[in-house]
mmCIF file of C-alpha atoms and ligand atoms in Angstrom:
data_model
loop_
_atom_site.group_PDB
_atom_site.id
_atom_site.type_symbol
_atom_site.label_atom_id
_atom_site.label_comp_id
_atom_site.label_asym_id
_atom_site.label_seq_id
_atom_site.Cartn_x
_atom_site.Cartn_y
_atom_site.Cartn_z
ATOM 1 C CA MET A 136 -3.257 90.516 -8.741
ATOM 2 C CA ASN A 137 -6.495 92.537 -8.746
ATOM 3 C CA ALA A 138 -9.577 90.529 -8.145
ATOM 4 C CA THR A 139 -13.106 91.427 -9.368
ATOM 5 C CA GLN A 140 -15.482 92.527 -6.593
ATOM 6 C CA HIS A 141 -18.727 94.281 -6.491
ATOM 7 C CA PRO A 142 -17.854 97.874 -5.612
ATOM 8 C CA GLU A 143 -20.453 97.905 -2.648
ATOM 9 C CA LEU A 144 -18.641 94.931 -1.043
ATOM 10 C CA ALA A 145 -15.589 95.330 1.352
ATOM 11 C CA VAL A 146 -15.074 91.418 1.822
ATOM 12 C CA SER A 147 -16.251 88.645 -0.232
ATOM 13 C CA THR A 148 -15.116 84.970 -0.003
ATOM 14 C CA ARG A 149 -16.047 81.844 -1.802
ATOM 15 C CA GLY A 150 -15.458 78.526 -0.422
ATOM 16 C CA LEU A 151 -12.724 79.867 1.800
ATOM 17 C CA THR A 152 -11.061 76.938 3.441
ATOM 18 C CA LYS A 153 -8.114 76.379 5.854
ATOM 19 C CA ARG A 154 -6.903 72.832 6.752
ATOM 20 C CA TYR A 155 -4.088 71.949 9.114
ATOM 21 C CA GLY A 156 -3.265 68.281 7.957
ATOM 22 C CA ASP A 157 -6.506 66.483 8.284
ATOM 23 C CA TYR A 158 -8.017 69.168 10.515
ATOM 24 C CA THR A 159 -10.385 71.686 8.901
ATOM 25 C CA ALA A 160 -10.244 74.830 10.793
ATOM 26 C CA VAL A 161 -12.386 77.035 8.252
ATOM 27 C CA ASP A 162 -14.712 75.040 5.969
ATOM 28 C CA HIS A 163 -15.942 76.516 2.814
ATOM 29 C CA VAL A 164 -16.832 79.828 4.091
ATOM 30 C CA ASP A 165 -18.887 82.146 1.777
ATOM 31 C CA LEU A 166 -19.123 85.679 3.238
ATOM 32 C CA GLU A 167 -19.951 89.014 2.031
ATOM 33 C CA ILE A 168 -19.582 92.232 3.996
ATOM 34 C CA ARG A 169 -20.834 95.443 2.572
ATOM 35 C CA ARG A 170 -18.757 98.646 2.687
ATOM 36 C CA GLY A 171 -19.658 100.772 5.722
ATOM 37 C CA GLU A 172 -21.193 97.810 7.581
ATOM 38 C CA ILE A 173 -20.377 96.671 11.161
ATOM 39 C CA PHE A 174 -20.330 92.953 10.998
ATOM 40 C CA ALA A 175 -19.677 90.572 14.087
ATOM 41 C CA LEU A 176 -18.380 87.221 13.727
ATOM 42 C CA LEU A 177 -19.569 85.020 16.597
ATOM 43 C CA GLY A 178 -18.510 81.521 17.598
ATOM 44 C CA PRO A 179 -17.032 79.388 20.456
ATOM 45 C CA ASN A 180 -13.408 78.975 21.206
ATOM 46 C CA GLY A 181 -11.570 77.238 18.156
ATOM 47 C CA ALA A 182 -14.532 77.856 15.796
ATOM 48 C CA GLY A 183 -12.379 79.461 13.176
ATOM 49 C CA LYS A 184 -12.926 83.146 13.582
ATOM 50 C CA SER A 185 -9.174 84.201 13.938
ATOM 51 C CA THR A 186 -8.232 82.050 11.180
ATOM 52 C CA THR A 187 -10.800 83.472 8.958
ATOM 53 C CA ILE A 188 -9.765 87.015 9.733
ATOM 54 C CA GLU A 189 -6.156 86.194 9.313
ATOM 55 C CA MET A 190 -6.865 85.040 5.863
ATOM 56 C CA LEU A 191 -8.671 88.120 5.166
ATOM 57 C CA GLU A 192 -5.848 90.253 6.340
ATOM 58 C CA GLY A 193 -3.344 88.278 4.228
ATOM 59 C CA TYR A 194 -1.473 86.772 7.090
ATOM 60 C CA ARG A 195 -2.734 83.193 6.506
ATOM 61 C CA SER A 196 -2.950 81.564 3.046
ATOM 62 C CA PRO A 197 -6.171 79.532 2.294
ATOM 63 C CA THR A 198 -5.985 75.872 1.509
ATOM 64 C CA SER A 199 -8.635 76.554 -1.122
ATOM 65 C CA GLY A 200 -11.340 79.066 -1.983
ATOM 66 C CA THR A 201 -10.874 82.789 -2.636
ATOM 67 C CA ALA A 202 -11.034 86.014 -0.560
ATOM 68 C CA THR A 203 -11.312 89.474 -2.106
ATOM 69 C CA VAL A 204 -10.833 92.305 0.295
ATOM 70 C CA LEU A 205 -11.147 95.968 -0.752
ATOM 71 C CA GLY A 206 -10.725 94.703 -4.305
ATOM 72 C CA GLU A 207 -7.648 92.750 -3.845
ATOM 73 C CA ASN A 208 -6.504 89.341 -3.046
ATOM 74 C CA PRO A 209 -5.002 89.814 0.550
ATOM 75 C CA LEU A 210 -2.161 87.390 -0.051
ATOM 76 C CA GLY A 211 0.572 89.359 -1.508
ATOM 77 C CA ALA A 212 -1.613 92.522 -1.596
ATOM 78 C CA SER A 213 0.080 96.024 -2.354
ATOM 79 C CA ALA A 214 1.385 98.356 0.373
ATOM 80 C CA ALA A 215 -1.351 100.827 -0.730
ATOM 81 C CA TRP A 216 -3.852 98.095 0.040
ATOM 82 C CA ARG A 217 -2.182 97.521 3.558
ATOM 83 C CA ALA A 218 -2.469 101.281 4.291
ATOM 84 C CA ARG A 219 -6.245 100.983 3.729
ATOM 85 C CA ILE A 220 -6.853 98.313 6.427
ATOM 86 C CA GLY A 221 -6.511 98.367 10.063
ATOM 87 C CA ILE A 222 -5.854 95.445 12.343
ATOM 88 C CA VAL A 223 -6.355 94.926 16.066
ATOM 89 C CA SER A 224 -5.355 91.321 16.605
ATOM 90 C CA GLN A 225 -5.645 89.187 19.671
ATOM 91 C CA GLN A 226 -1.899 89.727 20.524
ATOM 92 C CA ALA A 227 -1.447 92.872 22.519
ATOM 93 C CA ALA A 228 1.151 95.438 21.499
ATOM 94 C CA ASP A 229 4.246 94.807 23.433
ATOM 95 C CA ILE A 230 6.631 97.588 22.492
ATOM 96 C CA GLU A 231 8.703 97.936 25.737
ATOM 97 C CA ARG A 232 10.916 100.933 25.368
ATOM 98 C CA PHE A 233 8.444 103.520 24.152
ATOM 99 C CA THR A 234 5.901 105.895 25.496
ATOM 100 C CA VAL A 235 2.456 105.595 24.350
ATOM 101 C CA ARG A 236 2.658 108.955 22.386
ATOM 102 C CA GLU A 237 5.816 107.930 20.702
ATOM 103 C CA ILE A 238 4.644 104.572 19.440
ATOM 104 C CA VAL A 239 1.306 106.170 18.067
ATOM 105 C CA ARG A 240 3.275 109.004 16.329
ATOM 106 C CA HIS A 241 5.605 106.287 14.785
ATOM 107 C CA PHE A 242 2.658 104.287 13.528
ATOM 108 C CA ALA A 243 0.960 107.458 12.174
ATOM 109 C CA SER A 244 4.054 108.283 10.190
ATOM 110 C CA LEU A 245 3.759 104.993 8.299
ATOM 111 C CA TYR A 246 0.393 105.996 6.770
ATOM 112 C CA PRO A 247 -0.314 108.463 3.933
ATOM 113 C CA ASP A 248 -3.401 110.160 5.783
ATOM 114 C CA ALA A 249 -3.213 109.280 9.320
ATOM 115 C CA LEU A 250 -5.255 110.584 12.208
ATOM 116 C CA ASN A 251 -3.837 112.989 14.619
ATOM 117 C CA PRO A 252 -1.927 110.788 17.323
ATOM 118 C CA GLU A 253 -2.854 112.940 20.299
ATOM 119 C CA GLU A 254 -6.513 113.201 19.388
ATOM 120 C CA THR A 255 -6.664 109.521 18.702
ATOM 121 C CA LEU A 256 -5.121 108.763 22.178
ATOM 122 C CA GLU A 257 -7.760 111.008 23.691
ATOM 123 C CA ARG A 258 -10.521 109.178 21.767
ATOM 124 C CA CYS A 259 -9.287 105.865 22.901
ATOM 125 C CA GLY A 260 -9.265 107.048 26.531
ATOM 126 C CA LEU A 261 -5.394 107.275 26.861
ATOM 127 C CA GLY A 262 -5.112 111.008 26.924
ATOM 128 C CA GLU A 263 -3.718 110.869 30.535
ATOM 129 C CA LYS A 264 -1.288 108.000 29.508
ATOM 130 C CA MET A 265 0.518 109.738 26.675
ATOM 131 C CA SER A 266 3.729 110.019 28.440
ATOM 132 C CA ALA A 267 3.567 106.499 30.104
ATOM 133 C CA ARG A 268 5.794 103.824 28.942
ATOM 134 C CA VAL A 269 3.925 100.720 27.367
ATOM 135 C CA PRO A 270 4.832 98.266 30.157
ATOM 136 C CA SER A 271 3.429 100.369 32.661
ATOM 137 C CA LEU A 272 -0.106 100.181 31.191
ATOM 138 C CA SER A 273 -2.764 97.904 32.585
ATOM 139 C CA GLY A 274 -4.171 95.066 30.448
ATOM 140 C CA GLY A 275 -7.217 97.118 29.372
ATOM 141 C CA GLN A 276 -5.002 100.147 28.616
ATOM 142 C CA LYS A 277 -2.726 98.021 26.444
ATOM 143 C CA ARG A 278 -5.786 96.925 24.453
ATOM 144 C CA ARG A 279 -6.752 100.641 24.004
ATOM 145 C CA LEU A 280 -3.308 101.219 22.656
ATOM 146 C CA ASP A 281 -3.881 98.234 20.251
ATOM 147 C CA VAL A 282 -7.145 99.993 19.099
ATOM 148 C CA ALA A 283 -5.422 103.397 18.692
ATOM 149 C CA LEU A 284 -2.654 101.703 16.490
ATOM 150 C CA GLY A 285 -5.449 99.870 14.448
ATOM 151 C CA ILE A 286 -7.305 103.029 13.720
ATOM 152 C CA ILE A 287 -4.479 105.567 13.418
ATOM 153 C CA GLY A 288 -4.000 104.975 9.629
ATOM 154 C CA LYS A 289 -7.800 105.923 9.141
ATOM 155 C CA PRO A 290 -8.593 102.430 7.666
ATOM 156 C CA GLU A 291 -11.397 101.869 5.323
ATOM 157 C CA LEU A 292 -11.717 98.446 6.781
ATOM 158 C CA LEU A 293 -10.989 97.667 10.351
ATOM 159 C CA PHE A 294 -10.587 94.068 11.679
ATOM 160 C CA LEU A 295 -11.101 93.862 15.433
ATOM 161 C CA ASP A 296 -10.330 90.370 16.873
ATOM 162 C CA GLU A 297 -11.939 90.281 20.424
ATOM 163 C CA PRO A 298 -11.126 93.876 20.914
ATOM 164 C CA THR A 299 -12.704 94.308 24.348
ATOM 165 C CA THR A 300 -11.274 91.282 26.203
ATOM 166 C CA GLY A 301 -10.006 92.711 29.467
ATOM 167 C CA PHE A 302 -11.826 95.762 29.476
ATOM 168 C CA ASP A 303 -13.811 96.984 32.514
ATOM 169 C CA PRO A 304 -17.529 97.727 31.874
ATOM 170 C CA ALA A 305 -17.114 101.422 31.529
ATOM 171 C CA ALA A 306 -14.216 101.036 29.203
ATOM 172 C CA ARG A 307 -16.273 98.748 27.041
ATOM 173 C CA ARG A 308 -19.064 101.279 26.758
ATOM 174 C CA GLU A 309 -16.563 104.016 25.900
ATOM 175 C CA PHE A 310 -15.010 101.575 23.184
ATOM 176 C CA TRP A 311 -18.474 100.829 21.736
ATOM 177 C CA GLU A 312 -18.973 104.543 21.414
ATOM 178 C CA LEU A 313 -15.695 104.880 19.577
ATOM 179 C CA ILE A 314 -16.497 102.026 17.236
ATOM 180 C CA ARG A 315 -19.924 103.473 16.403
ATOM 181 C CA GLU A 316 -18.328 106.824 15.627
ATOM 182 C CA LEU A 317 -15.920 105.060 13.183
ATOM 183 C CA GLY A 318 -19.022 103.229 11.691
ATOM 184 C CA ASP A 319 -20.753 106.471 11.429
ATOM 185 C CA ASP A 320 -17.676 107.934 9.554
ATOM 186 C CA GLY A 321 -18.096 105.088 6.873
ATOM 187 C CA THR A 322 -15.325 102.648 8.199
ATOM 188 C CA THR A 323 -16.262 99.013 7.516
ATOM 189 C CA ILE A 324 -15.658 96.934 10.534
ATOM 190 C CA LEU A 325 -15.299 93.204 11.024
ATOM 191 C CA LEU A 326 -15.136 92.206 14.670
ATOM 192 C CA THR A 327 -15.151 88.902 16.500
ATOM 193 C CA THR A 328 -16.423 88.759 19.953
ATOM 194 C CA HIS A 329 -17.736 86.296 22.540
ATOM 195 C CA TYR A 330 -19.878 88.853 24.050
ATOM 196 C CA LEU A 331 -23.377 88.790 22.635
ATOM 197 C CA ASP A 332 -24.258 92.132 24.072
ATOM 198 C CA GLU A 333 -21.272 93.682 22.221
ATOM 199 C CA ALA A 334 -22.563 92.230 18.863
ATOM 200 C CA GLU A 335 -25.961 93.478 19.740
ATOM 201 C CA HIS A 336 -24.654 97.009 20.396
ATOM 202 C CA LEU A 337 -22.565 97.304 17.563
ATOM 203 C CA ALA A 338 -23.218 95.138 14.674
ATOM 204 C CA GLN A 339 -25.879 95.419 12.004
ATOM 205 C CA ARG A 340 -25.339 91.910 10.864
ATOM 206 C CA VAL A 341 -23.815 88.758 12.507
ATOM 207 C CA GLY A 342 -22.447 85.625 11.269
ATOM 208 C CA VAL A 343 -22.098 82.594 13.555
ATOM 209 C CA ILE A 344 -19.306 80.118 12.864
ATOM 210 C CA ALA A 345 -18.695 76.808 14.439
ATOM 211 C CA ARG A 346 -16.528 73.960 13.675
ATOM 212 C CA GLY A 347 -15.165 76.175 10.859
ATOM 213 C CA LYS A 348 -18.532 76.355 9.202
ATOM 214 C CA LEU A 349 -20.530 79.513 8.742
ATOM 215 C CA LEU A 350 -23.907 78.380 10.150
ATOM 216 C CA GLU A 351 -25.831 81.635 9.584
ATOM 217 C CA VAL A 352 -25.497 85.245 8.532
ATOM 218 C CA ALA A 353 -28.389 87.601 9.505
ATOM 219 C CA PRO A 354 -29.295 90.984 10.832
ATOM 220 C CA ILE A 355 -28.691 90.759 14.605
ATOM 221 C CA ASP A 356 -32.462 90.823 15.485
ATOM 222 C CA GLU A 357 -33.248 87.895 12.941
ATOM 223 C CA LEU A 358 -30.634 85.427 13.954
ATOM 224 C CA GLY A 359 -32.048 81.957 14.373
ATOM 225 C CA GLY A 360 -35.175 82.884 12.494
ATOM 226 C CA VAL A 361 -38.676 83.853 13.546
ATOM 227 C CA GLU A 362 -39.403 80.461 15.200
ATOM 228 C CA ALA A 363 -36.407 80.892 17.758
ATOM 229 C CA ARG A 364 -37.954 83.955 19.080
ATOM 230 C CA VAL A 365 -41.196 82.507 20.081
ATOM 231 C CA PRO A 366 -41.903 82.965 23.840
ATOM 232 C CA ILE A 367 -41.885 80.108 26.286
ATOM 233 C CA VAL A 368 -44.526 79.942 29.005
ATOM 234 C CA SER A 369 -43.545 77.831 31.949
ATOM 235 C CA TRP A 370 -45.353 76.772 35.042
ATOM 236 C CA ARG A 371 -45.835 73.931 37.553
ATOM 237 C CA ASP A 372 -48.991 72.062 38.392
ATOM 238 C CA ALA A 373 -50.341 71.309 41.808
ATOM 239 C CA ASP A 374 -48.136 68.281 41.987
ATOM 240 C CA GLY A 375 -45.112 70.322 41.285
ATOM 241 C CA ARG A 376 -44.636 68.783 37.694
ATOM 242 C CA GLN A 377 -42.839 71.291 35.485
ATOM 243 C CA PHE A 378 -44.448 72.341 31.978
ATOM 244 C CA ALA A 379 -43.249 74.630 29.197
ATOM 245 C CA GLU A 380 -44.898 75.691 26.054
ATOM 246 C CA ARG A 381 -43.891 77.602 23.173
ATOM 247 C CA THR A 382 -46.516 79.953 22.007
ATOM 248 C CA ARG A 383 -46.973 83.031 19.790
ATOM 249 C CA THR A 384 -49.801 84.148 22.148
ATOM 250 C CA PRO A 385 -48.393 83.846 25.631
ATOM 251 C CA GLY A 386 -51.125 86.078 27.082
ATOM 252 C CA ALA A 387 -54.060 83.829 26.003
ATOM 253 C CA LEU A 388 -52.062 80.742 27.352
ATOM 254 C CA VAL A 389 -51.623 82.494 30.718
ATOM 255 C CA THR A 390 -55.249 83.426 30.808
ATOM 256 C CA LYS A 391 -56.299 79.727 30.080
ATOM 257 C CA LEU A 392 -53.749 78.546 32.782
ATOM 258 C CA VAL A 393 -55.136 80.751 35.382
ATOM 259 C CA ALA A 394 -58.672 79.607 34.608
ATOM 260 C CA GLU A 395 -57.548 75.913 34.720
ATOM 261 C CA HIS A 396 -55.553 76.286 37.985
ATOM 262 C CA ASP A 397 -58.333 78.260 39.595
ATOM 263 C CA GLY A 398 -55.794 81.110 40.353
ATOM 264 C CA GLU A 399 -52.097 81.686 39.841
ATOM 265 C CA PRO A 400 -50.220 78.502 38.538
ATOM 266 C CA ARG A 401 -47.066 77.848 40.484
ATOM 267 C CA ASP A 402 -43.739 79.393 39.167
ATOM 268 C CA LEU A 403 -45.448 80.969 36.137
ATOM 269 C CA ALA A 404 -42.993 82.580 33.815
ATOM 270 C CA VAL A 405 -42.983 83.946 30.228
ATOM 271 C CA LYS A 406 -39.637 84.030 28.710
ATOM 272 C CA ARG A 407 -38.689 85.647 25.168
ATOM 273 C CA PRO A 408 -35.387 83.723 24.133
ATOM 274 C CA SER A 409 -32.496 86.144 24.426
ATOM 275 C CA LEU A 410 -29.947 86.309 21.732
ATOM 276 C CA GLU A 411 -27.621 84.300 24.029
ATOM 277 C CA ASP A 412 -30.432 81.628 24.195
ATOM 278 C CA ILE A 413 -30.847 81.502 20.527
ATOM 279 C CA TYR A 414 -26.985 81.322 19.915
ATOM 280 C CA LEU A 415 -26.394 78.650 22.486
ATOM 281 C CA ASP A 416 -29.255 76.535 20.923
ATOM 282 C CA MET A 417 -27.598 76.835 17.509
ATOM 283 C CA LEU A 418 -24.285 75.648 18.833
ATOM 284 C CA GLU A 419 -26.005 72.866 20.785
ATOM 285 C CA ARG A 420 -27.618 71.765 17.627
ATOM 286 C CA ILE A 421 -24.496 71.794 15.560
ATOM 287 C CA ASN A 422 -22.638 69.823 18.268
ATOM 288 C CA THR A 423 -25.371 67.252 18.434
ATOM 289 C CA GLU A 424 -25.318 66.767 14.626
ATOM 290 C CA ALA A 425 -21.668 66.624 14.668
ATOM 291 C CA ALA A 426 -21.560 63.891 17.173
ATOM 292 C CA ALA A 427 -24.219 62.051 15.281
ATOM 293 C CA SER A 428 -22.230 62.137 11.942
ATOM 294 C CA ALA A 429 -19.155 60.719 13.309
ATOM 295 C CA PRO A 430 -16.201 60.198 12.669
ATOM 296 C CA ALA A 431 -15.380 63.739 13.484
ATOM 297 C CA SER A 432 -12.313 65.585 12.184
ATOM 298 C CA PRO A 433 -9.346 64.621 14.358
ATOM 299 C CA ALA A 434 -8.027 67.339 16.544
ATOM 300 C CA PRO A 435 -4.925 69.190 15.178
ATOM 301 C CA THR A 436 -1.630 67.470 16.277
ATOM 302 C CA SER A 437 1.933 68.948 16.469
ATOM 303 C CA THR A 438 2.744 67.415 13.190
ATOM 304 C CA THR A 439 -0.099 69.384 11.475
ATOM 305 C CA THR A 440 0.767 72.592 13.234
ATOM 306 C CA GLU A 441 1.688 75.416 10.905
ATOM 307 C CA GLN A 442 3.406 78.427 12.588
ATOM 308 C CA ASN A 443 2.826 81.337 10.547
ATOM 309 C CA ARG A 444 0.957 80.715 7.347
HETATM 310 N N1 LIG B 645 -1.200 77.029 13.204
HETATM 311 C C1 LIG B 645 -2.027 76.167 13.549
HETATM 312 N N2 LIG B 645 -1.814 74.768 13.455
HETATM 313 C C2 LIG B 645 -2.794 73.959 13.716
HETATM 314 N N3 LIG B 645 -4.087 74.156 14.139
HETATM 315 C C3 LIG B 645 -4.373 75.571 14.224
HETATM 316 C C4 LIG B 645 -3.489 76.504 13.916
HETATM 317 N N4 LIG B 645 -4.033 77.649 14.109
HETATM 318 C C5 LIG B 645 -5.259 77.445 14.536
HETATM 319 N N5 LIG B 645 -5.483 76.107 14.702
HETATM 320 C C6 LIG B 645 -6.744 75.511 14.980
HETATM 321 O O1 LIG B 645 -7.753 75.899 14.100
HETATM 322 C C7 LIG B 645 -9.074 76.002 14.907
HETATM 323 C C8 LIG B 645 -9.533 77.522 14.760
HETATM 324 O O2 LIG B 645 -8.694 78.367 15.428
HETATM 325 P P1 LIG B 645 -9.027 79.903 15.578
HETATM 326 O O3 LIG B 645 -7.993 80.568 16.178
HETATM 327 O O4 LIG B 645 -9.511 80.453 14.189
HETATM 328 O O5 LIG B 645 -10.456 79.875 16.499
HETATM 329 P P2 LIG B 645 -11.261 81.046 17.122
HETATM 330 O O6 LIG B 645 -12.641 80.971 16.615
HETATM 331 O O7 LIG B 645 -10.452 82.389 16.762
HETATM 332 O O8 LIG B 645 -11.148 80.828 18.646
HETATM 333 P P3 LIG B 645 -10.979 81.781 19.950
HETATM 334 O O9 LIG B 645 -12.513 82.170 20.119
HETATM 335 O O10 LIG B 645 -10.665 80.738 20.997
HETATM 336 O O11 LIG B 645 -10.076 82.771 19.714
HETATM 337 C C9 LIG B 645 -8.634 75.648 16.386
HETATM 338 O O12 LIG B 645 -9.030 74.293 16.495
HETATM 339 C C10 LIG B 645 -7.175 75.793 16.396
HETATM 340 O O13 LIG B 645 -6.594 74.957 17.362
#
């Protein structure tokens, strides 16, 4: 069944919810991702990122709410729709018998307008491994193969679930380059990551999810609001007591402290909160609020475990 969706949107959800028994893994998520956007979903372990993505891919059914992806309901979407999306999930490809080239060629043959397999492998840094069998690849190289398989069908929308886990720093940089190129070509990308620098490098907007709830969606440099970015000046007095003050005019405060201390205050530091500081503050706040509003949702039990959907 075709759903109505604003043509500029690649993804839109309303009240998207997934429950396992009494446990709510994804809780009324309203999310809009524009076509051509690179969007990063951040959140701690178990926050609900993969569950959200899997509902958008059509691999998990929502308990309630709706999702529209490239104009269709992902559940039971058409084969033509499936050819328009690319998926790099957390499970690495494990195709024992084949060489890298064979497997990528096979995947390419499944799509109406696939990329060139050899060129794609070069782009993914596997040019020298085309004739290698999959089991002989290192962890990072297997992940690159996953990425090659995810993009081979020239997707309009690419889902990347923690794509650079296990990459060495150089491989991550190369991967970021590849993702930026895909973004420049107009591919919409939804990625989840635990690396804030990755989100900073790649994403135009980020969403933070924790305990299944989407806490905030914002351009990366506006996350947490203006207030969260106010610098903190810290110092010690002559007795060694630690002080810290948030101020929009750190220079003026430092000048005042220097005058008051008749010289350099001890351990003087001016710190502008990093994205990581802001993100961790948000998570701490939500955990404190959750603890205050007990009883919390019980953790999922084996009786509520759902294997596939
Ligand atoms: N099939 C299932 N049955 C029961 N609970 C599940 C099932 N799948 C996921 N969950 C629970 O739902 C919550 C969200 O899981 P999800 O995999 O979406 O988290 P995540 O944000 O992707 O975490 P991570 O960063 O660790 O990959 C977790 O508490 C998880 O244990």
